[in-house]
PDB file of C-alpha atoms in Angstrom:
ATOM      1  CA  MET B 618     128.943  79.575  92.957  1.00 69.00           C
ATOM      2  CA  SER B 619     127.012  81.831  95.310  1.00 76.00           C
ATOM      3  CA  LYS B 620     126.716  85.558  94.835  1.00 76.00           C
ATOM      4  CA  ALA B 621     128.603  86.163  98.098  1.00 81.00           C
ATOM      5  CA  ARG B 622     131.483  83.942  97.018  1.00 79.00           C
ATOM      6  CA  LEU B 623     131.646  85.633  93.618  1.00 76.00           C
ATOM      7  CA  GLN B 624     131.732  89.028  95.329  1.00 78.00           C
ATOM      8  CA  LYS B 625     134.553  87.834  97.590  1.00 78.00           C
ATOM      9  CA  GLU B 626     136.530  86.514  94.605  1.00 77.00           C
ATOM     10  CA  ILE B 627     136.217  89.627  92.434  1.00 77.00           C
ATOM     11  CA  SER B 628     136.796  92.089  95.292  1.00 79.00           C
ATOM     12  CA  GLY B 629     140.522  91.440  94.924  1.00 77.00           C
ATOM     13  CA  PHE B 630     140.572  92.035  91.166  1.00 76.00           C
ATOM     14  CA  SER B 631     142.202  95.113  89.720  1.00 79.00           C
ATOM     15  CA  ARG B 632     140.284  97.444  87.427  1.00 79.00           C
ATOM     16  CA  GLU B 633     141.923  95.904  84.351  1.00 82.00           C
ATOM     17  CA  GLN B 634     141.059  92.379  85.479  1.00 78.00           C
ATOM     18  CA  LEU B 635     137.414  93.365  86.008  1.00 77.00           C
ATOM     19  CA  ILE B 636     137.261  94.911  82.544  1.00 78.00           C
ATOM     20  CA  GLU B 637     138.746  91.718  81.082  1.00 80.00           C
ATOM     21  CA  VAL B 638     136.177  89.511  82.888  1.00 78.00           C
ATOM     22  CA  ILE B 639     133.270  91.702  81.744  1.00 78.00           C
ATOM     23  CA  LEU B 640     134.451  91.724  78.137  1.00 79.00           C
ATOM     24  CA  ASP B 641     134.958  87.957  78.184  1.00 78.00           C
ATOM     25  CA  ALA B 642     131.437  87.452  79.552  1.00 74.00           C
ATOM     26  CA  TYR B 643     130.059  89.838  76.932  1.00 75.00           C
ATOM     27  CA  SER B 644     131.684  87.992  74.051  1.00 77.00           C
ATOM     28  CA  SER B 645     131.045  84.453  75.288  1.00 79.00           C
ATOM     29  CA  SER B 646     127.415  84.566  76.418  1.00 72.00           C
ATOM     30  CA  ALA B 647     124.364  85.768  74.508  1.00 75.00           C
ATOM     31  CA  ASP B 648     122.494  86.333  77.791  1.00 72.00           C
ATOM     32  CA  ALA B 649     125.341  88.426  79.198  1.00 73.00           C
ATOM     33  CA  LYS B 650     125.444  90.425  75.967  1.00 74.00           C
ATOM     34  CA  LYS B 651     121.688  91.159  76.233  1.00 73.00           C
ATOM     35  CA  TYR B 652     122.106  92.211  79.847  1.00 71.00           C
ATOM     36  CA  PHE B 653     125.022  94.557  79.173  1.00 72.00           C
ATOM     37  CA  ASP B 654     123.303  96.015  76.110  1.00 66.00           C
ATOM     38  CA  PHE B 655     120.265  96.800  78.277  1.00 67.00           C
ATOM     39  CA  PHE B 656     122.484  98.080  81.098  1.00 71.00           C
ATOM     40  CA  LEU B 657     124.242 100.516  78.761  1.00 65.00           C
ATOM     41  CA  ASN B 658     121.140 101.542  76.816  1.00 67.00           C
ATOM     42  CA  PRO B 659     118.056 100.834  78.959  1.00 66.00           C
ATOM     43  CA  ASP B 660     114.867 100.752  76.896  1.00 69.00           C
ATOM     44  CA  ALA B 661     112.207  99.051  78.994  1.00 73.00           C
ATOM     45  CA  GLY B 662     109.566  99.494  76.284  1.00 74.00           C
ATOM     46  CA  LYS B 663     111.675  97.622  73.753  1.00 81.00           C
ATOM     47  CA  LEU B 664     112.459  94.909  76.306  1.00 75.00           C
ATOM     48  CA  ARG B 665     108.749  94.585  77.137  1.00 81.00           C
ATOM     49  CA  GLN B 666     107.895  94.250  73.443  1.00 85.00           C
ATOM     50  CA  GLU B 667     110.551  91.544  73.037  1.00 86.00           C
ATOM     51  CA  LYS B 668     109.137  89.572  75.975  1.00 86.00           C
ATOM     52  CA  GLU B 669     105.561  90.017  74.699  1.00 86.00           C
ATOM     53  CA  ASN B 670     106.634  88.599  71.335  1.00 89.00           C
ATOM     54  CA  ILE B 671     108.172  85.576  73.068  1.00 86.00           C
ATOM     55  CA  ILE B 672     104.979  85.026  75.075  1.00 88.00           C
ATOM     56  CA  ALA B 673     102.702  85.476  72.038  1.00 87.00           C
ATOM     57  CA  LYS B 674     104.776  82.981  70.051  1.00 87.00           C
ATOM     58  CA  GLU B 675     104.596  80.496  72.918  1.00 83.00           C
ATOM     59  CA  LEU B 676     100.830  80.893  73.257  1.00 80.00           C
ATOM     60  CA  SER B 677     100.371  80.258  69.538  1.00 83.00           C
ATOM     61  CA  ARG B 678     101.622  76.683  69.974  1.00 82.00           C
ATOM     62  CA  GLY B 679      98.680  74.362  69.621  1.00 79.00           C
ATOM     63  CA  LYS B 680      97.655  70.981  68.349  1.00 84.00           C
ATOM     64  CA  TRP B 681      94.249  69.421  67.879  1.00 88.00           C
ATOM     65  CA  GLY B 682      92.432  72.261  69.597  1.00 79.00           C
ATOM     66  CA  THR B 683      94.662  72.221  72.675  1.00 79.00           C
ATOM     67  CA  CYS B 684      97.155  74.926  73.606  1.00 81.00           C
ATOM     68  CA  LYS B 685     100.644  73.486  73.933  1.00 81.00           C
ATOM     69  CA  ALA B 686     102.218  76.595  75.440  1.00 81.00           C
ATOM     70  CA  ARG B 687     104.740  75.967  78.184  1.00 87.00           C
ATOM     71  CA  ILE B 688     104.074  78.047  81.273  1.00 86.00           C
ATOM     72  CA  SER B 689     107.767  77.769  82.129  1.00 88.00           C
ATOM     73  CA  VAL B 690     108.633  79.795  79.020  1.00 87.00           C
ATOM     74  CA  ILE B 691     106.056  82.450  79.916  1.00 88.00           C
ATOM     75  CA  LYS B 692     107.261  82.700  83.519  1.00 88.00           C
ATOM     76  CA  ARG B 693     110.877  82.853  82.352  1.00 89.00           C
ATOM     77  CA  ALA B 694     110.056  85.800  80.075  1.00 86.00           C
ATOM     78  CA  LEU B 695     108.414  87.627  82.987  1.00 85.00           C
ATOM     79  CA  LYS B 696     111.320  86.882  85.328  1.00 87.00           C
ATOM     80  CA  GLU B 697     113.916  87.940  82.761  1.00 82.00           C
ATOM     81  CA  PHE B 698     112.175  91.301  82.441  1.00 84.00           C
ATOM     82  CA  GLN B 699     112.419  91.713  86.206  1.00 81.00           C
ATOM     83  CA  ALA B 700     116.049  90.559  86.231  1.00 78.00           C
ATOM     84  CA  PHE B 701     116.942  93.322  83.782  1.00 76.00           C
ATOM     85  CA  LYS B 702     115.412  95.757  86.283  1.00 75.00           C
ATOM     86  CA  GLY B 703     112.908  97.197  83.844  1.00 66.00           C
ATOM     87  CA  ASP B 704     110.572  99.760  85.379  1.00 76.00           C
ATOM     88  CA  GLU B 705     107.433  98.744  87.302  1.00 76.00           C
ATOM     89  CA  GLY B 706     105.058 100.431  84.843  1.00 74.00           C
ATOM     90  CA  ASN B 707     106.350  98.377  81.934  1.00 79.00           C
ATOM     91  CA  TYR B 708     106.319  95.219  84.047  1.00 81.00           C
ATOM     92  CA  ALA B 709     102.684  95.867  84.996  1.00 80.00           C
ATOM     93  CA  ALA B 710     101.885  96.409  81.304  1.00 81.00           C
ATOM     94  CA  LEU B 711     103.740  93.194  80.402  1.00 84.00           C
ATOM     95  CA  CYS B 712     101.780  91.227  83.008  1.00 85.00           C
ATOM     96  CA  GLY B 713      98.489  92.795  81.919  1.00 82.00           C
ATOM     97  CA  ASN B 714      99.133  92.112  78.246  1.00 86.00           C
ATOM     98  CA  THR B 715     100.230  88.557  79.054  1.00 88.00           C
ATOM     99  CA  LEU B 716      97.038  88.011  81.042  1.00 86.00           C
ATOM    100  CA  MET B 717      94.940  89.312  78.140  1.00 86.00           C
ATOM    101  CA  MET B 718      96.820  87.115  75.653  1.00 86.00           C
ATOM    102  CA  MET B 719      96.340  84.040  77.838  1.00 85.00           C
ATOM    103  CA  LEU B 720      92.645  84.712  78.384  1.00 85.00           C
ATOM    104  CA  GLY B 721      92.146  85.505  74.699  1.00 79.00           C
ATOM    105  CA  GLN B 722      93.864  82.337  73.538  1.00 80.00           C
ATOM    106  CA  GLN B 723      91.732  80.302  75.936  1.00 78.00           C
ATOM    107  CA  GLN B 724      88.680  81.429  73.985  1.00 74.00           C
ATOM    108  CA  TYR B 725      89.867  79.324  71.028  1.00 76.00           C
ATOM    109  CA  LEU B 726      91.956  76.514  72.459  1.00 73.00           C
ATOM    110  CA  ASP B 727      91.509  74.162  75.393  1.00 74.00           C
ATOM    111  CA  TYR B 728      94.039  74.646  78.175  1.00 79.00           C
ATOM    112  CA  PRO B 729      95.771  71.945  80.165  1.00 81.00           C
ATOM    113  CA  GLU B 730      95.680  72.339  83.952  1.00 82.00           C
ATOM    114  CA  ALA B 731      99.178  73.864  84.028  1.00 83.00           C
ATOM    115  CA  LEU B 732      98.020  76.785  81.885  1.00 81.00           C
ATOM    116  CA  PHE B 733      94.985  77.402  84.088  1.00 81.00           C
ATOM    117  CA  ASN B 734      97.316  77.646  87.088  1.00 85.00           C
ATOM    118  CA  GLY B 735      99.814  79.688  85.086  1.00 85.00           C
ATOM    119  CA  THR B 736      97.123  82.164  84.086  1.00 83.00           C
ATOM    120  CA  ALA B 737      96.234  82.554  87.766  1.00 86.00           C
ATOM    121  CA  TYR B 738      99.920  83.192  88.508  1.00 86.00           C
ATOM    122  CA  VAL B 739     100.081  85.901  85.836  1.00 85.00           C
ATOM    123  CA  ALA B 740      96.876  87.497  87.162  1.00 86.00           C
ATOM    124  CA  VAL B 741      98.340  87.703  90.658  1.00 85.00           C
ATOM    125  CA  GLU B 742     101.590  89.158  89.269  1.00 84.00           C
ATOM    126  CA  TYR B 743      99.520  91.771  87.456  1.00 84.00           C
ATOM    127  CA  VAL B 744      97.635  92.698  90.639  1.00 83.00           C
ATOM    128  CA  LYS B 745     100.910  92.870  92.614  1.00 81.00           C
ATOM    129  CA  THR B 746     102.642  95.199  90.170  1.00 84.00           C
ATOM    130  CA  ARG B 747      99.552  97.268  89.438  1.00 80.00           C
ATOM    131  CA  THR B 748      99.021  97.707  93.191  1.00 75.00           C
ATOM    132  CA  ALA B 749     102.481  99.258  93.506  1.00 72.00           C
ATOM    133  CA  ALA B 750     101.635 101.776  90.788  1.00 67.00           C
ATOM    134  CA  ALA B 751      97.953 102.574  91.336  1.00 70.00           C
ATOM    135  CA  GLY B 752      96.837 101.034  94.614  1.00 73.00           C
ATOM    136  CA  LEU B 753      95.050  97.797  95.389  1.00 73.00           C
ATOM    137  CA  ASP B 754      91.526  99.005  94.609  1.00 76.00           C
ATOM    138  CA  GLU B 755      92.522 100.207  91.133  1.00 77.00           C
ATOM    139  CA  ALA B 756      94.482  97.006  90.483  1.00 78.00           C
ATOM    140  CA  LEU B 757      91.532  94.817  91.467  1.00 80.00           C
ATOM    141  CA  LYS B 758      89.165  96.930  89.362  1.00 80.00           C
ATOM    142  CA  ASN B 759      91.426  96.596  86.293  1.00 79.00           C
ATOM    143  CA  ALA B 760      91.893  92.850  86.802  1.00 80.00           C
ATOM    144  CA  GLU B 761      88.136  92.333  87.188  1.00 82.00           C
ATOM    145  CA  SER B 762      87.520  94.306  84.002  1.00 82.00           C
ATOM    146  CA  ILE B 763      89.934  92.084  82.067  1.00 80.00           C
ATOM    147  CA  ILE B 764      88.392  88.929  83.538  1.00 83.00           C
ATOM    148  CA  ASN B 765      84.831  90.042  82.742  1.00 80.00           C
ATOM    149  CA  LYS B 766      85.712  90.856  79.133  1.00 81.00           C
ATOM    150  CA  MET B 767      87.833  87.864  78.250  1.00 78.00           C
ATOM    151  CA  ALA B 768      87.665  84.890  80.616  1.00 76.00           C
ATOM    152  CA  ARG B 769      85.539  81.795  80.195  1.00 78.00           C
ATOM    153  CA  PRO B 770      83.644  80.765  83.350  1.00 81.00           C
ATOM    154  CA  ARG B 771      86.084  78.144  84.689  1.00 78.00           C
ATOM    155  CA  MET B 772      89.096  80.358  83.974  1.00 82.00           C
ATOM    156  CA  ALA B 773      87.371  83.350  85.582  1.00 83.00           C
ATOM    157  CA  ASN B 774      86.740  81.320  88.729  1.00 83.00           C
ATOM    158  CA  ILE B 775      90.348  80.091  88.943  1.00 83.00           C
ATOM    159  CA  VAL B 776      91.796  83.559  88.401  1.00 81.00           C
ATOM    160  CA  ARG B 777      89.421  85.259  90.856  1.00 85.00           C
ATOM    161  CA  THR B 778      90.223  82.630  93.495  1.00 85.00           C
ATOM    162  CA  ALA B 779      93.972  83.180  93.059  1.00 85.00           C
ATOM    163  CA  ILE B 780      93.557  86.957  93.335  1.00 82.00           C
ATOM    164  CA  LYS B 781      91.358  86.549  96.411  1.00 85.00           C
ATOM    165  CA  ASP B 782      93.949  84.272  98.037  1.00 83.00           C
ATOM    166  CA  TYR B 783      96.626  86.885  97.320  1.00 81.00           C
ATOM    167  CA  CYS B 784      94.497  89.646  98.870  1.00 80.00           C
ATOM    168  CA  ASP B 785      93.833  87.452 101.910  1.00 79.00           C
ATOM    169  CA  SER B 786      97.571  86.908 102.317  1.00 79.00           C
ATOM    170  CA  LEU B 787      98.035  90.686 102.340  1.00 74.00           C
ATOM    171  CA  LYS B 788      95.562  91.005 105.212  1.00 75.00           C
ATOM    172  CA  ASN B 789      97.555  88.430 107.187  1.00 69.00           C
ATOM    173  CA  LYS B 790     100.781  90.419 106.688  1.00 65.00           C
ATOM    174  CA  ILE B 791      99.362  93.618 108.168  1.00 58.00           C
ATOM    175  CA  PRO B 792     100.306  93.696 111.837  1.00 56.00           C
ATOM    176  CA  GLU B 793      97.526  94.406 114.266  1.00 52.00           C
ATOM    177  CA  THR B 794      98.083  97.321 116.581  1.00 49.00           C
ATOM    178  CA  LYS B 795      97.796  96.643 120.269  1.00 50.00           C
ATOM    179  CA  THR B 796      96.037  99.150 122.433  1.00 48.00           C
ATOM    180  CA  SER B 797      97.372  99.615 125.883  1.00 47.00           C
ATOM    181  CA  GLU B 798      94.933  99.163 128.708  1.00 48.00           C
ATOM    182  CA  LYS B 799      95.203 101.379 131.742  1.00 44.00           C
TER     183      LYS B 799
END
């Protein structure tokens, strides 16, 4: 069901019917319960810590010197934080900490191609959110500092290329001003 159709359906509900639907959702779904608990008592720091624990646990999966982390689980944790509408500062911290965890783990375990690409995705997410808070120059400086400290050469190249591509896409989005000729 689409969001528009759901809105159309519930617009005719009475207050009591809406309360009943919300309570039923709360009691029947663990995800709905988490959402309503956060909605009623928003603690973005606690939510960030929960997502960092999920990501750290996922990154600890390994076998025979190869990391078996699933990038889908890591991306889902990042997207769930955004879906709960946690603040941008905590999301930037979550992305930065995730990037550091991924680069740190790559020091000890080999990564499959999906995790190289996933690390680049997380780096770009970090630059995006950090740009909103501190500006692009500061975001790039912080990302470069993390890369220099923690990334192996191939990973550093992949992450820098992804960040560069993101910055190039920003330049393409800026409209050029036309000067009128007289």
